[in-house]
mmCIF file of C-alpha atoms in Angstrom:
data_model
loop_
_atom_site.group_PDB
_atom_site.id
_atom_site.type_symbol
_atom_site.label_atom_id
_atom_site.label_comp_id
_atom_site.label_asym_id
_atom_site.label_seq_id
_atom_site.Cartn_x
_atom_site.Cartn_y
_atom_site.Cartn_z
ATOM 1 C CA MET X 17 68.152 68.868 154.092
ATOM 2 C CA PRO X 18 68.670 70.098 150.504
ATOM 3 C CA THR X 19 70.783 72.114 149.898
ATOM 4 C CA PRO X 20 69.598 75.606 149.097
ATOM 5 C CA ALA X 21 69.683 76.262 144.898
ATOM 6 C CA HIS X 22 72.223 79.015 143.531
ATOM 7 C CA PRO X 23 71.131 81.076 140.694
ATOM 8 C CA ALA X 24 73.059 80.336 137.509
ATOM 9 C CA ARG X 25 75.749 82.866 136.761
ATOM 10 C CA THR X 26 74.832 84.388 133.824
ATOM 11 C CA ALA X 27 77.589 85.379 131.591
ATOM 12 C CA PRO X 28 79.299 89.192 132.234
ATOM 13 C CA THR X 29 77.276 92.000 129.432
ATOM 14 C CA SER X 30 79.273 95.052 128.237
ATOM 15 C CA ARG X 31 76.849 96.870 130.861
ATOM 16 C CA ASP X 32 78.589 95.288 133.254
ATOM 17 C CA VAL X 33 81.965 96.138 131.949
ATOM 18 C CA ALA X 34 80.671 99.846 131.383
ATOM 19 C CA ARG X 35 79.935 99.850 135.373
ATOM 20 C CA ALA X 36 82.531 98.748 136.324
ATOM 21 C CA ALA X 37 84.490 100.903 134.150
ATOM 22 C CA GLY X 38 82.371 104.018 134.929
ATOM 23 C CA VAL X 39 81.999 104.781 131.190
ATOM 24 C CA SER X 40 79.115 104.187 128.871
ATOM 25 C CA GLN X 41 78.506 100.818 126.645
ATOM 26 C CA ALA X 42 79.291 102.801 123.743
ATOM 27 C CA THR X 43 82.555 103.614 124.669
ATOM 28 C CA VAL X 44 83.249 99.685 125.956
ATOM 29 C CA SER X 45 82.075 99.039 122.050
ATOM 30 C CA LEU X 46 84.650 101.397 120.741
ATOM 31 C CA VAL X 47 86.978 100.053 122.441
ATOM 32 C CA LEU X 48 86.888 96.693 122.564
ATOM 33 C CA GLY X 49 85.793 96.748 118.361
ATOM 34 C CA ASP X 50 89.803 98.740 118.581
ATOM 35 C CA LYS X 51 88.050 101.780 116.909
ATOM 36 C CA TRP X 52 88.451 103.824 120.314
ATOM 37 C CA GLN X 53 92.101 105.234 118.971
ATOM 38 C CA GLY X 54 90.841 109.880 118.439
ATOM 39 C CA ARG X 55 87.998 109.029 119.930
ATOM 40 C CA VAL X 56 88.641 107.702 124.008
ATOM 41 C CA SER X 57 92.086 108.492 125.873
ATOM 42 C CA PRO X 58 94.079 105.684 126.085
ATOM 43 C CA ARG X 59 93.683 106.025 130.119
ATOM 44 C CA THR X 60 89.992 104.878 129.834
ATOM 45 C CA ALA X 61 90.539 102.534 126.934
ATOM 46 C CA ALA X 62 92.855 100.443 129.352
ATOM 47 C CA LEU X 63 89.959 100.875 131.999
ATOM 48 C CA VAL X 64 87.566 98.980 129.653
ATOM 49 C CA ARG X 65 89.859 96.156 129.069
ATOM 50 C CA GLY X 66 91.422 96.111 132.585
ATOM 51 C CA ALA X 67 87.461 95.605 133.334
ATOM 52 C CA ALA X 68 86.709 93.199 130.342
ATOM 53 C CA ASP X 69 89.481 90.938 131.695
ATOM 54 C CA ASP X 70 88.912 91.218 135.029
ATOM 55 C CA LEU X 71 84.214 89.995 134.845
ATOM 56 C CA GLY X 72 85.817 87.614 131.827
ATOM 57 C CA TYR X 73 83.764 89.563 129.342
ATOM 58 C CA ARG X 74 83.734 88.237 125.279
ATOM 59 C CA PRO X 75 81.862 90.644 123.010
ATOM 60 C CA ASN X 76 79.443 88.731 120.911
ATOM 61 C CA GLN X 77 81.571 88.108 117.786
ATOM 62 C CA ALA X 78 78.026 86.841 116.244
ATOM 63 C CA ALA X 79 75.928 89.076 117.318
ATOM 64 C CA ARG X 80 78.296 92.239 116.053
ATOM 65 C CA SER X 81 79.030 90.798 112.652
ATOM 66 C CA LEU X 82 75.201 90.652 112.236
ATOM 67 C CA ARG X 83 74.714 94.065 113.308
ATOM 68 C CA LEU X 84 77.899 95.106 111.455
ATOM 69 C CA GLY X 85 76.664 93.465 108.054
ATOM 70 C CA ASN X 86 79.405 91.490 107.957
ATOM 71 C CA THR X 87 81.106 88.011 109.298
ATOM 72 C CA ARG X 88 84.688 89.365 110.006
ATOM 73 C CA THR X 89 86.055 86.117 107.589
ATOM 74 C CA ALA X 90 88.637 86.289 105.229
ATOM 75 C CA LEU X 91 88.740 83.745 102.695
ATOM 76 C CA LEU X 92 92.882 83.187 101.869
ATOM 77 C CA VAL X 93 93.607 81.219 98.647
ATOM 78 C CA VAL X 94 96.455 79.310 97.817
ATOM 79 C CA PRO X 95 97.879 76.612 94.506
ATOM 80 C CA ALA X 96 98.605 73.948 97.059
ATOM 81 C CA LEU X 97 98.730 72.964 100.949
ATOM 82 C CA THR X 98 101.381 70.609 100.835
ATOM 83 C CA ASN X 99 103.664 73.333 100.527
ATOM 84 C CA GLU X 100 105.418 74.428 103.423
ATOM 85 C CA PHE X 101 105.700 78.642 101.980
ATOM 86 C CA PHE X 102 102.271 79.155 101.929
ATOM 87 C CA ALA X 103 101.823 77.128 105.598
ATOM 88 C CA ARG X 104 103.895 80.465 106.424
ATOM 89 C CA VAL X 105 101.353 82.695 104.446
ATOM 90 C CA TYR X 106 98.494 81.524 106.565
ATOM 91 C CA THR X 107 100.137 81.369 109.501
ATOM 92 C CA GLY X 108 101.267 85.268 109.271
ATOM 93 C CA ALA X 109 96.965 86.397 107.892
ATOM 94 C CA ALA X 110 95.574 84.534 110.654
ATOM 95 C CA ALA X 111 98.227 85.991 113.461
ATOM 96 C CA THR X 112 97.063 89.695 112.149
ATOM 97 C CA ALA X 113 93.284 88.574 111.362
ATOM 98 C CA ALA X 114 93.315 87.545 115.366
ATOM 99 C CA GLU X 115 94.837 90.602 116.732
ATOM 100 C CA HIS X 116 91.726 92.527 115.259
ATOM 101 C CA GLY X 117 89.228 89.964 115.749
ATOM 102 C CA PHE X 118 88.672 88.029 112.034
ATOM 103 C CA GLY X 119 89.098 84.284 111.006
ATOM 104 C CA VAL X 120 90.922 83.214 107.821
ATOM 105 C CA VAL X 121 89.252 80.027 106.147
ATOM 106 C CA LEU X 122 92.265 78.125 103.680
ATOM 107 C CA TYR X 123 91.555 77.574 100.179
ATOM 108 C CA PRO X 124 93.361 75.258 98.388
ATOM 109 C CA SER X 125 92.895 75.346 94.291
ATOM 110 C CA PRO X 126 93.246 71.465 93.130
ATOM 111 C CA ASP X 127 95.880 69.912 91.730
ATOM 112 C CA GLY X 128 98.472 73.351 93.199
ATOM 113 C CA THR X 129 98.090 75.150 89.907
ATOM 114 C CA GLY X 130 94.569 74.348 88.019
ATOM 115 C CA PRO X 131 91.509 76.938 88.374
ATOM 116 C CA ALA X 132 89.891 76.346 91.017
ATOM 117 C CA ARG X 133 86.023 75.908 91.718
ATOM 118 C CA ASP X 134 83.853 78.525 92.989
ATOM 119 C CA PRO X 135 83.647 78.811 96.865
ATOM 120 C CA PHE X 136 81.353 81.816 96.540
ATOM 121 C CA ALA X 137 78.143 80.143 95.442
ATOM 122 C CA SER X 138 77.327 78.762 99.198
ATOM 123 C CA ALA X 139 79.529 81.202 100.911
ATOM 124 C CA ARG X 140 79.664 84.182 99.327
ATOM 125 C CA THR X 141 77.545 86.218 102.320
ATOM 126 C CA ALA X 142 79.778 84.099 104.236
ATOM 127 C CA LEU X 143 83.161 86.503 103.778
ATOM 128 C CA ASP X 144 84.324 89.632 104.087
ATOM 129 C CA GLY X 145 87.911 89.827 101.175
ATOM 130 C CA VAL X 146 89.842 87.436 99.301
ATOM 131 C CA ILE X 147 93.430 86.879 99.887
ATOM 132 C CA ALA X 148 95.073 85.185 96.679
ATOM 133 C CA SER X 149 98.490 83.957 96.816
ATOM 134 C CA SER X 150 100.646 83.430 94.056
ATOM 135 C CA MET X 151 97.842 82.064 91.805
ATOM 136 C CA ALA X 152 98.510 80.418 88.696
ATOM 137 C CA THR X 153 97.694 83.306 85.822
ATOM 138 C CA HIS X 154 94.333 81.372 85.137
ATOM 139 C CA ALA X 155 92.489 80.231 88.107
ATOM 140 C CA LEU X 156 90.942 82.940 89.272
ATOM 141 C CA GLY X 157 88.262 83.783 87.520
ATOM 142 C CA ALA X 158 86.322 82.532 90.385
ATOM 143 C CA LEU X 159 87.523 85.820 92.378
ATOM 144 C CA ARG X 160 86.088 88.382 89.768
ATOM 145 C CA GLY X 161 82.808 89.240 89.721
ATOM 146 C CA THR X 162 82.024 88.490 93.422
ATOM 147 C CA GLY X 163 81.434 91.754 94.792
ATOM 148 C CA LEU X 164 84.101 90.859 97.553
ATOM 149 C CA PRO X 165 87.287 93.049 97.515
ATOM 150 C CA LEU X 166 90.696 91.173 96.609
ATOM 151 C CA VAL X 167 94.091 91.600 97.403
ATOM 152 C CA MET X 168 96.664 89.791 95.778
ATOM 153 C CA LEU X 169 99.748 88.131 96.787
ATOM 154 C CA ASP X 170 103.158 87.674 95.186
ATOM 155 C CA SER X 171 101.342 88.578 91.580
ATOM 156 C CA TYR X 172 101.340 90.746 89.229
ATOM 157 C CA PRO X 173 102.520 94.222 91.376
ATOM 158 C CA THR X 174 100.257 96.655 89.350
ATOM 159 C CA ASP X 175 96.543 97.803 88.560
ATOM 160 C CA THR X 176 97.340 100.513 85.361
ATOM 161 C CA HIS X 177 98.124 98.070 82.273
ATOM 162 C CA ASP X 178 95.648 98.331 79.874
ATOM 163 C CA PRO X 179 95.628 94.643 78.244
ATOM 164 C CA ALA X 180 95.640 95.375 75.341
ATOM 165 C CA ASP X 181 98.855 97.735 75.294
ATOM 166 C CA THR X 182 101.141 95.212 73.223
ATOM 167 C CA THR X 183 104.329 97.044 74.012
ATOM 168 C CA ASP X 184 104.557 96.003 77.515
ATOM 169 C CA PRO X 185 107.540 94.153 78.554
ATOM 170 C CA ASP X 186 105.494 91.378 80.067
ATOM 171 C CA ALA X 187 103.947 90.841 76.598
ATOM 172 C CA ASP X 188 105.845 87.693 75.528
ATOM 173 C CA ASP X 189 104.944 85.530 77.913
ATOM 174 C CA THR X 190 102.366 83.421 77.401
ATOM 175 C CA ASP X 191 99.183 84.290 80.053
ATOM 176 C CA ALA X 192 100.646 88.128 80.261
ATOM 177 C CA THR X 193 97.403 89.335 79.145
ATOM 178 C CA ALA X 194 95.451 87.014 81.617
ATOM 179 C CA THR X 195 97.323 88.377 84.583
ATOM 180 C CA HIS X 196 96.974 91.916 83.544
ATOM 181 C CA ALA X 197 93.112 91.232 83.163
ATOM 182 C CA THR X 198 93.655 89.720 86.621
ATOM 183 C CA GLY X 199 95.345 92.446 88.845
ATOM 184 C CA ARG X 200 92.912 94.568 87.272
ATOM 185 C CA HIS X 201 90.555 93.978 89.782
ATOM 186 C CA ALA X 202 92.916 94.010 92.826
ATOM 187 C CA ALA X 203 91.935 96.882 95.092
ATOM 188 C CA ALA X 204 95.677 95.941 96.388
ATOM 189 C CA HIS X 205 99.078 93.689 96.139
ATOM 190 C CA VAL X 206 102.055 92.167 98.536
ATOM 191 C CA ASN X 207 104.826 91.005 96.565
ATOM 192 C CA LEU X 208 108.016 90.176 97.435
ATOM 193 C CA ALA X 209 111.518 91.541 95.846
ATOM 194 C CA VAL X 210 111.868 88.511 93.535
ATOM 195 C CA ALA X 211 113.411 90.109 90.694
ATOM 196 C CA ASP X 212 116.340 91.649 93.603
ATOM 197 C CA GLY X 213 116.114 87.554 95.113
ATOM 198 C CA MET X 214 117.289 86.457 91.326
ATOM 199 C CA HIS X 215 120.080 89.144 91.126
ATOM 200 C CA GLN X 216 121.547 87.925 94.502
ATOM 201 C CA VAL X 217 121.655 84.542 93.310
ATOM 202 C CA ALA X 218 123.142 85.538 90.003
ATOM 203 C CA HIS X 219 126.131 88.168 91.265
ATOM 204 C CA HIS X 220 126.855 85.394 93.895
ATOM 205 C CA LEU X 221 127.723 82.649 91.506
ATOM 206 C CA LEU X 222 129.528 84.581 88.487
ATOM 207 C CA GLY X 223 131.307 86.007 91.991
ATOM 208 C CA LEU X 224 132.315 82.766 92.395
ATOM 209 C CA GLY X 225 134.002 82.600 88.988
ATOM 210 C CA HIS X 226 130.820 80.545 87.523
ATOM 211 C CA ARG X 227 129.633 81.204 84.081
ATOM 212 C CA ARG X 228 127.614 78.454 82.608
ATOM 213 C CA PHE X 229 124.246 77.667 84.299
ATOM 214 C CA LEU X 230 121.025 75.819 83.836
ATOM 215 C CA HIS X 231 117.751 77.806 85.208
ATOM 216 C CA LEU X 232 116.082 74.501 86.233
ATOM 217 C CA ALA X 233 112.966 76.725 86.116
ATOM 218 C CA SER X 234 108.909 75.972 87.588
ATOM 219 C CA ALA X 235 106.786 74.583 85.499
ATOM 220 C CA VAL X 236 103.988 76.621 86.939
ATOM 221 C CA ASP X 237 102.591 79.816 84.852
ATOM 222 C CA THR X 238 102.833 82.620 87.471
ATOM 223 C CA TRP X 239 103.723 86.135 87.680
ATOM 224 C CA THR X 240 106.712 84.824 90.478
ATOM 225 C CA PHE X 241 108.275 82.616 87.828
ATOM 226 C CA HIS X 242 108.551 84.347 84.452
ATOM 227 C CA VAL X 243 109.870 87.567 86.848
ATOM 228 C CA ARG X 244 112.779 84.548 88.205
ATOM 229 C CA ALA X 245 113.615 84.061 84.375
ATOM 230 C CA ARG X 246 113.334 87.247 83.506
ATOM 231 C CA ALA X 247 115.720 88.560 85.973
ATOM 232 C CA LEU X 248 118.671 86.059 85.962
ATOM 233 C CA ALA X 249 118.846 86.430 82.245
ATOM 234 C CA GLU X 250 119.042 90.068 82.447
ATOM 235 C CA THR X 251 121.840 89.760 85.126
ATOM 236 C CA LEU X 252 124.186 87.051 83.337
ATOM 237 C CA PRO X 253 126.532 89.126 80.805
ATOM 238 C CA PRO X 254 126.102 88.097 77.368
ATOM 239 C CA GLY X 255 128.736 87.141 75.664
ATOM 240 C CA THR X 256 130.737 85.506 78.190
ATOM 241 C CA THR X 257 128.337 83.437 80.166
ATOM 242 C CA THR X 258 125.784 80.648 78.722
ATOM 243 C CA LEU X 259 122.514 79.848 80.143
ATOM 244 C CA ARG X 260 120.359 76.933 79.185
ATOM 245 C CA THR X 261 116.210 76.538 80.330
ATOM 246 C CA VAL X 262 114.393 73.221 81.370
ATOM 247 C CA HIS X 263 111.339 73.553 83.080
ATOM 248 C CA SER X 264 109.712 70.557 85.661
ATOM 249 C CA ALA X 265 106.781 70.494 87.559
ATOM 250 C CA LEU X 266 107.081 71.563 91.642
ATOM 251 C CA ASP X 267 108.289 68.325 92.680
ATOM 252 C CA VAL X 268 111.425 66.241 94.098
ATOM 253 C CA HIS X 269 110.990 63.464 91.785
ATOM 254 C CA SER X 270 110.803 65.828 88.355
ATOM 255 C CA ALA X 271 112.947 67.599 88.935
ATOM 256 C CA ARG X 272 115.948 65.118 89.743
ATOM 257 C CA THR X 273 114.054 63.840 85.986
ATOM 258 C CA ALA X 274 114.202 66.548 84.296
ATOM 259 C CA LEU X 275 118.209 67.408 85.552
ATOM 260 C CA GLU X 276 118.821 63.917 85.045
ATOM 261 C CA ASN X 277 117.768 64.078 81.131
ATOM 262 C CA ALA X 278 119.549 67.803 80.633
ATOM 263 C CA LEU X 279 122.761 66.724 81.621
ATOM 264 C CA THR X 280 122.495 63.361 79.790
ATOM 265 C CA THR X 281 121.558 64.909 76.392
ATOM 266 C CA GLY X 282 123.649 68.368 76.771
ATOM 267 C CA THR X 283 127.438 68.972 75.137
ATOM 268 C CA ASP X 284 128.385 72.299 77.815
ATOM 269 C CA ARG X 285 127.830 70.764 81.102
ATOM 270 C CA PRO X 286 126.965 73.469 83.479
ATOM 271 C CA THR X 287 129.079 74.856 86.610
ATOM 272 C CA ALA X 288 126.206 75.869 87.746
ATOM 273 C CA VAL X 289 122.060 74.674 88.721
ATOM 274 C CA ILE X 290 119.718 77.880 89.389
ATOM 275 C CA CYS X 291 116.427 76.407 90.881
ATOM 276 C CA ASP X 292 113.436 78.356 91.008
ATOM 277 C CA ASP X 293 112.270 76.433 94.704
ATOM 278 C CA ASP X 294 114.098 74.941 97.101
ATOM 279 C CA VAL X 295 112.363 71.375 96.477
ATOM 280 C CA LEU X 296 113.431 71.603 92.530
ATOM 281 C CA ALA X 297 116.737 72.381 93.777
ATOM 282 C CA ALA X 298 116.717 69.066 96.439
ATOM 283 C CA GLY X 299 115.996 66.987 93.275
ATOM 284 C CA ALA X 300 118.514 68.771 91.241
ATOM 285 C CA CYS X 301 120.612 67.711 93.726
ATOM 286 C CA LYS X 302 119.651 63.946 94.010
ATOM 287 C CA ALA X 303 120.091 63.687 90.331
ATOM 288 C CA LEU X 304 123.612 65.061 90.279
ATOM 289 C CA ARG X 305 124.628 61.557 93.389
ATOM 290 C CA ARG X 306 122.702 59.384 90.416
ATOM 291 C CA LEU X 307 125.153 60.678 88.063
ATOM 292 C CA GLY X 308 127.635 60.225 90.392
ATOM 293 C CA LEU X 309 128.519 64.402 90.264
ATOM 294 C CA ARG X 310 129.279 66.281 93.553
ATOM 295 C CA VAL X 311 127.799 69.076 94.825
ATOM 296 C CA PRO X 312 129.272 71.554 94.548
ATOM 297 C CA ASP X 313 132.678 69.913 94.305
ATOM 298 C CA ASP X 314 131.237 69.536 90.453
ATOM 299 C CA ILE X 315 128.053 71.483 90.210
ATOM 300 C CA SER X 316 127.314 74.151 92.231
ATOM 301 C CA VAL X 317 123.303 74.280 92.825
ATOM 302 C CA THR X 318 121.147 77.206 94.570
ATOM 303 C CA GLY X 319 117.201 77.440 95.630
ATOM 304 C CA PHE X 320 115.024 79.845 96.726
ATOM 305 C CA ASP X 321 112.011 79.975 99.310
ATOM 306 C CA ASP X 322 114.113 78.704 102.134
ATOM 307 C CA LEU X 323 111.892 76.399 103.431
ATOM 308 C CA ALA X 324 112.940 73.599 106.200
ATOM 309 C CA LEU X 325 114.379 71.053 103.166
ATOM 310 C CA ALA X 326 117.023 74.104 102.596
ATOM 311 C CA THR X 327 119.347 72.870 105.940
ATOM 312 C CA ALA X 328 117.614 69.083 106.051
ATOM 313 C CA VAL X 329 119.716 68.539 102.442
ATOM 314 C CA GLU X 330 123.293 67.678 102.371
ATOM 315 C CA PRO X 331 124.920 70.074 101.930
ATOM 316 C CA GLU X 332 122.990 72.816 103.098
ATOM 317 C CA LEU X 333 121.603 74.647 100.095
ATOM 318 C CA THR X 334 122.549 77.865 99.038
ATOM 319 C CA THR X 335 118.935 79.599 98.435
ATOM 320 C CA VAL X 336 117.085 82.876 98.793
ATOM 321 C CA ARG X 337 114.942 83.672 102.092
ATOM 322 C CA LEU X 338 111.236 84.785 101.406
ATOM 323 C CA PRO X 339 109.851 86.162 104.751
ATOM 324 C CA ALA X 340 106.243 83.961 103.576
ATOM 325 C CA GLU X 341 104.748 85.096 107.242
ATOM 326 C CA GLN X 342 105.091 88.456 106.576
ATOM 327 C CA VAL X 343 103.632 88.570 103.310
ATOM 328 C CA GLY X 344 100.662 87.080 104.797
ATOM 329 C CA ARG X 345 100.919 89.603 107.747
ATOM 330 C CA SER X 346 100.494 92.695 105.230
ATOM 331 C CA GLY X 347 97.752 91.115 103.186
ATOM 332 C CA MET X 348 96.014 90.579 105.760
ATOM 333 C CA ALA X 349 96.406 94.276 107.297
ATOM 334 C CA ALA X 350 95.915 95.343 103.649
ATOM 335 C CA LEU X 351 92.417 94.318 103.404
ATOM 336 C CA LEU X 352 92.004 95.261 106.987
ATOM 337 C CA ALA X 353 92.465 98.314 105.621
ATOM 338 C CA VAL X 354 90.685 98.124 102.031
ATOM 339 C CA LEU X 355 87.458 97.114 104.494
ATOM 340 C CA GLU X 356 88.378 99.854 106.763
ATOM 341 C CA GLY X 357 87.579 101.911 103.348
ATOM 342 C CA HIS X 358 91.153 102.708 103.172
ATOM 343 C CA THR X 359 93.294 102.438 99.990
ATOM 344 C CA PRO X 360 96.812 100.335 100.833
ATOM 345 C CA ASP X 361 100.257 101.284 99.423
ATOM 346 C CA ASN X 362 101.479 98.606 96.789
ATOM 347 C CA THR X 363 103.867 96.778 99.318
ATOM 348 C CA GLU X 364 107.212 94.775 97.915
ATOM 349 C CA LEU X 365 109.443 93.104 101.172
ATOM 350 C CA PRO X 366 112.225 92.456 100.752
ATOM 351 C CA VAL X 367 114.350 89.361 100.239
ATOM 352 C CA GLU X 368 117.864 87.799 101.524
ATOM 353 C CA LEU X 369 120.486 85.378 100.133
ATOM 354 C CA VAL X 370 121.408 82.612 103.040
ATOM 355 C CA THR X 371 125.133 81.500 101.678
ATOM 356 C CA ARG X 372 125.486 77.546 102.872
ATOM 357 C CA GLY X 373 127.658 74.862 101.192
ATOM 358 C CA SER X 374 125.614 74.112 98.382
ATOM 359 C CA THR X 375 127.283 76.847 96.025
ATOM 360 C CA ALA X 376 131.304 76.600 96.040
ATOM 361 C CA ALA X 377 133.980 78.244 93.442
ATOM 362 C CA PRO X 378 133.916 75.839 90.225
ATOM 363 C CA ALA X 379 136.318 73.214 89.106
ATOM 364 C CA LYS X 380 139.326 74.222 87.643
ATOM 365 C CA PRO X 381 139.128 72.446 83.635
#
């Protein structure tokens, strides 16, 4: 005897949730769309969520997006996918986005720092906004004129600068005007206190007794590296300290080569090498070993970022810890606020010097 056919189970609907919770469908939409505050009591919101969980109800985000005229998708543009810092930024942005039913698409600029190809020709209608992290000053042309709200991370921190104002202290930077012009298009900024981070590095080394410094600086033309260089120069007392600057691409081999060349051609050897990035610091440590010098006995080395690499090298790096995940979270929160019609305050996140074994008092002459 054949088994009677069972009717196919249908997915629960918002009407089912409303019936189970004893509320209207409009209330269900408010609660599950996270727009209930001030309109629905916390008790009712909890009832709706409980009913939805019991029934296994999940909102149809595709249909909801069509009704609202958006796709609940943000684009995160980064200079490179190979740097751990940007992976952390993405993790933070994606976590905050998920809490609000958003997704994040990651888009790298080719070659790390060159102008990004325009991702908007086919995708602009599939995006609600853009977050750009630590981009080169010339790399954001594709972000302008899209009509999409833009949140900048680790970039020029104000929208009020007049590009024609050559009295600005940044006016001597090669692409300062481009940076300022780009900044005027941002709806919000989330920055790190990188100047304070470099102040902390300099004061730490000065406190140990160092007076001869070499700055192994990033050759990438971005606001964050300009700020680090300026902060370092401003912190070292004139007359009693010396500072030499050598630029390098952001990879271990280039950093090693740049420092080897600097130390074999310079006349007065530094007692401390201050690096713009932990990757540069790793290259610096390799250069010193190849030259028969010890870290920190002969030369101290500092980094910036506190990547996993900082504790993988020996000795472990003294470096500046950057809260990368919080940068991503704050950037996504700022974009969500803009999409809700609010004007978020620009944010500066604190950084912290982490002292490890790569720094010590200079050897006595």
